[in-house]
Amino acid sequence: HVQLVESGGGSVQVGGSLRLSCVASGDTIGRYRMGWFRQIPDREREGVAGIESDGSTSYADSVKGRFTISQDSAKNILYLQMNSLKPEDSAMYYCAAPGVPCTLVEGNFGSWGQGTQVTVS
């Protein structure tokens, strides 16, 4: 099964940007749905963005227009470009795959990375 490792998190000021990366191994991305999720302590994991094998994307309403999910199949890397960051975007961010198409539900994704922390202040 696919193994996932996230990176790119950090601390940033309100209005700033970060790009998260998720390196996949053990399988080729782009063959199935992949997603980005985030979680803060004592809260359920929230779906942020998803991308299908055909490249179509979907986003949570809270990040539409600010976040962009993309993938580089040649490098086997999934990205999340985050712009205009807000304090409420602070969370641990996880990538996940493979997922049930057209969903951003935690239980519909098979493998998860260890997460990367994003703090906006």
Tab-separated table of C-alpha atoms in Angstrom:
chain	number	residue	atom	x	y	z
A	1	HIS	CA	0.000	0.000	0.000
A	2	VAL	CA	1.027	3.619	-0.409
A	3	GLN	CA	3.159	5.325	2.239
A	4	LEU	CA	2.819	9.076	2.702
A	5	VAL	CA	5.144	11.642	4.274
A	6	GLU	CA	4.091	15.273	4.686
A	7	SER	CA	6.328	18.310	5.033
A	8	GLY	CA	6.216	22.066	4.656
A	9	GLY	CA	4.348	23.067	7.768
A	10	GLY	CA	5.486	25.838	10.062
A	11	SER	CA	4.566	29.102	11.685
A	12	VAL	CA	3.328	31.961	9.539
A	13	GLN	CA	1.689	35.327	10.039
A	14	VAL	CA	-1.937	36.006	9.208
A	15	GLY	CA	-2.246	36.555	5.470
A	16	GLY	CA	0.862	34.556	4.705
A	17	SER	CA	1.346	31.458	2.580
A	18	LEU	CA	2.682	27.947	2.929
A	19	ARG	CA	3.009	25.027	0.562
A	20	LEU	CA	2.628	21.566	1.994
A	21	SER	CA	4.096	18.550	0.247
A	22	CYS	CA	3.216	14.887	0.554
A	23	VAL	CA	5.708	12.421	-0.885
A	24	ALA	CA	4.210	9.064	-1.787
A	25	SER	CA	6.020	5.750	-2.069
A	26	GLY	CA	4.915	2.210	-2.700
A	27	ASP	CA	2.422	3.220	-5.363
A	28	THR	CA	1.905	5.815	-8.067
A	29	ILE	CA	-0.278	8.787	-7.215
A	30	GLY	CA	-2.720	10.043	-9.788
A	31	ARG	CA	-4.324	6.605	-10.029
A	32	TYR	CA	-6.896	7.365	-7.342
A	33	ARG	CA	-8.359	10.127	-5.234
A	34	MET	CA	-6.030	11.833	-2.773
A	35	GLY	CA	-6.874	14.332	-0.106
A	36	TRP	CA	-5.647	16.772	2.487
A	37	PHE	CA	-7.219	16.831	5.931
A	38	ARG	CA	-6.578	18.848	9.074
A	39	GLN	CA	-7.199	18.329	12.746
A	40	ILE	CA	-7.002	20.372	15.920
A	41	PRO	CA	-6.959	18.762	19.365
A	42	ASP	CA	-10.276	17.337	20.553
A	43	ARG	CA	-11.878	17.859	17.155
A	44	GLU	CA	-12.642	15.446	14.328
A	45	ARG	CA	-10.388	15.359	11.302
A	46	GLU	CA	-11.726	17.761	8.663
A	47	GLY	CA	-11.468	17.287	4.921
A	48	VAL	CA	-9.782	20.274	3.282
A	49	ALA	CA	-9.157	19.406	-0.370
A	50	GLY	CA	-9.323	16.419	-2.673
A	51	ILE	CA	-8.082	15.580	-6.145
A	52	GLU	CA	-9.297	12.841	-8.432
A	53	SER	CA	-7.332	10.686	-10.837
A	54	ASP	CA	-8.580	12.891	-13.680
A	55	GLY	CA	-7.241	16.007	-11.941
A	56	SER	CA	-10.578	17.428	-10.854
A	57	THR	CA	-10.512	19.059	-7.443
A	58	SER	CA	-12.840	19.829	-4.575
A	59	TYR	CA	-12.482	21.985	-1.487
A	60	ALA	CA	-14.076	22.623	1.846
A	61	ASP	CA	-16.044	25.874	1.804
A	62	SER	CA	-13.740	27.325	4.447
A	63	VAL	CA	-10.705	27.189	2.138
A	64	LYS	CA	-12.187	27.771	-1.317
A	65	GLY	CA	-10.338	30.486	-3.193
A	66	ARG	CA	-7.383	30.338	-0.791
A	67	PHE	CA	-6.062	26.758	-1.013
A	68	THR	CA	-5.051	24.820	-4.113
A	69	ILE	CA	-4.424	21.094	-4.273
A	70	SER	CA	-2.229	19.707	-7.036
A	71	GLN	CA	-0.104	16.684	-7.821
A	72	ASP	CA	3.091	15.970	-9.685
A	73	SER	CA	2.731	12.401	-10.882
A	74	ALA	CA	6.286	12.293	-12.227
A	75	LYS	CA	7.670	13.081	-8.767
A	76	ASN	CA	4.894	11.265	-6.905
A	77	ILE	CA	4.171	14.329	-4.774
A	78	LEU	CA	0.875	15.840	-3.671
A	79	TYR	CA	0.835	19.556	-2.817
A	80	LEU	CA	-1.393	21.948	-0.926
A	81	GLN	CA	-0.747	25.626	-1.631
A	82	MET	CA	-2.249	27.695	1.164
A	83	ASN	CA	-2.633	31.458	0.711
A	84	SER	CA	-4.258	34.191	2.787
A	85	LEU	CA	-3.874	32.078	5.882
A	86	LYS	CA	-6.051	32.738	8.900
A	87	PRO	CA	-5.640	31.756	12.561
A	88	GLU	CA	-8.445	29.229	12.135
A	89	ASP	CA	-6.307	27.392	9.569
A	90	SER	CA	-3.934	26.390	12.379
A	91	ALA	CA	-3.983	22.609	12.654
A	92	MET	CA	-2.097	19.414	11.978
A	93	TYR	CA	-2.383	18.710	8.264
A	94	TYR	CA	-2.462	15.177	6.856
A	95	CYS	CA	-2.474	13.761	3.368
A	96	ALA	CA	-4.403	10.598	2.658
A	97	ALA	CA	-4.936	8.058	-0.124
A	98	PRO	CA	-6.512	6.183	-1.722
A	99	GLY	CA	-9.929	7.639	-1.227
A	100	VAL	CA	-13.470	7.042	-2.358
A	101	PRO	CA	-14.071	9.396	-5.295
A	102	CYS	CA	-15.802	12.703	-4.618
A	103	THR	CA	-15.562	12.396	-0.845
A	104	LEU	CA	-13.588	14.116	1.890
A	105	VAL	CA	-14.552	11.771	4.684
A	106	GLU	CA	-11.826	10.405	6.925
A	107	GLY	CA	-13.193	6.875	6.904
A	108	ASN	CA	-13.103	6.748	3.112
A	109	PHE	CA	-9.318	7.028	2.881
A	110	GLY	CA	-6.968	4.104	3.373
A	111	SER	CA	-3.482	5.398	4.208
A	112	TRP	CA	-2.327	8.459	6.124
A	113	GLY	CA	0.870	10.359	6.669
A	114	GLN	CA	2.172	11.424	10.073
A	115	GLY	CA	1.061	15.037	9.628
A	116	THR	CA	2.721	18.432	9.507
A	117	GLN	CA	1.825	21.281	11.860
A	118	VAL	CA	0.638	24.656	10.580
A	119	THR	CA	0.372	27.582	12.978
A	120	VAL	CA	-1.012	30.950	11.890
A	121	SER	CA	-0.787	33.919	14.247
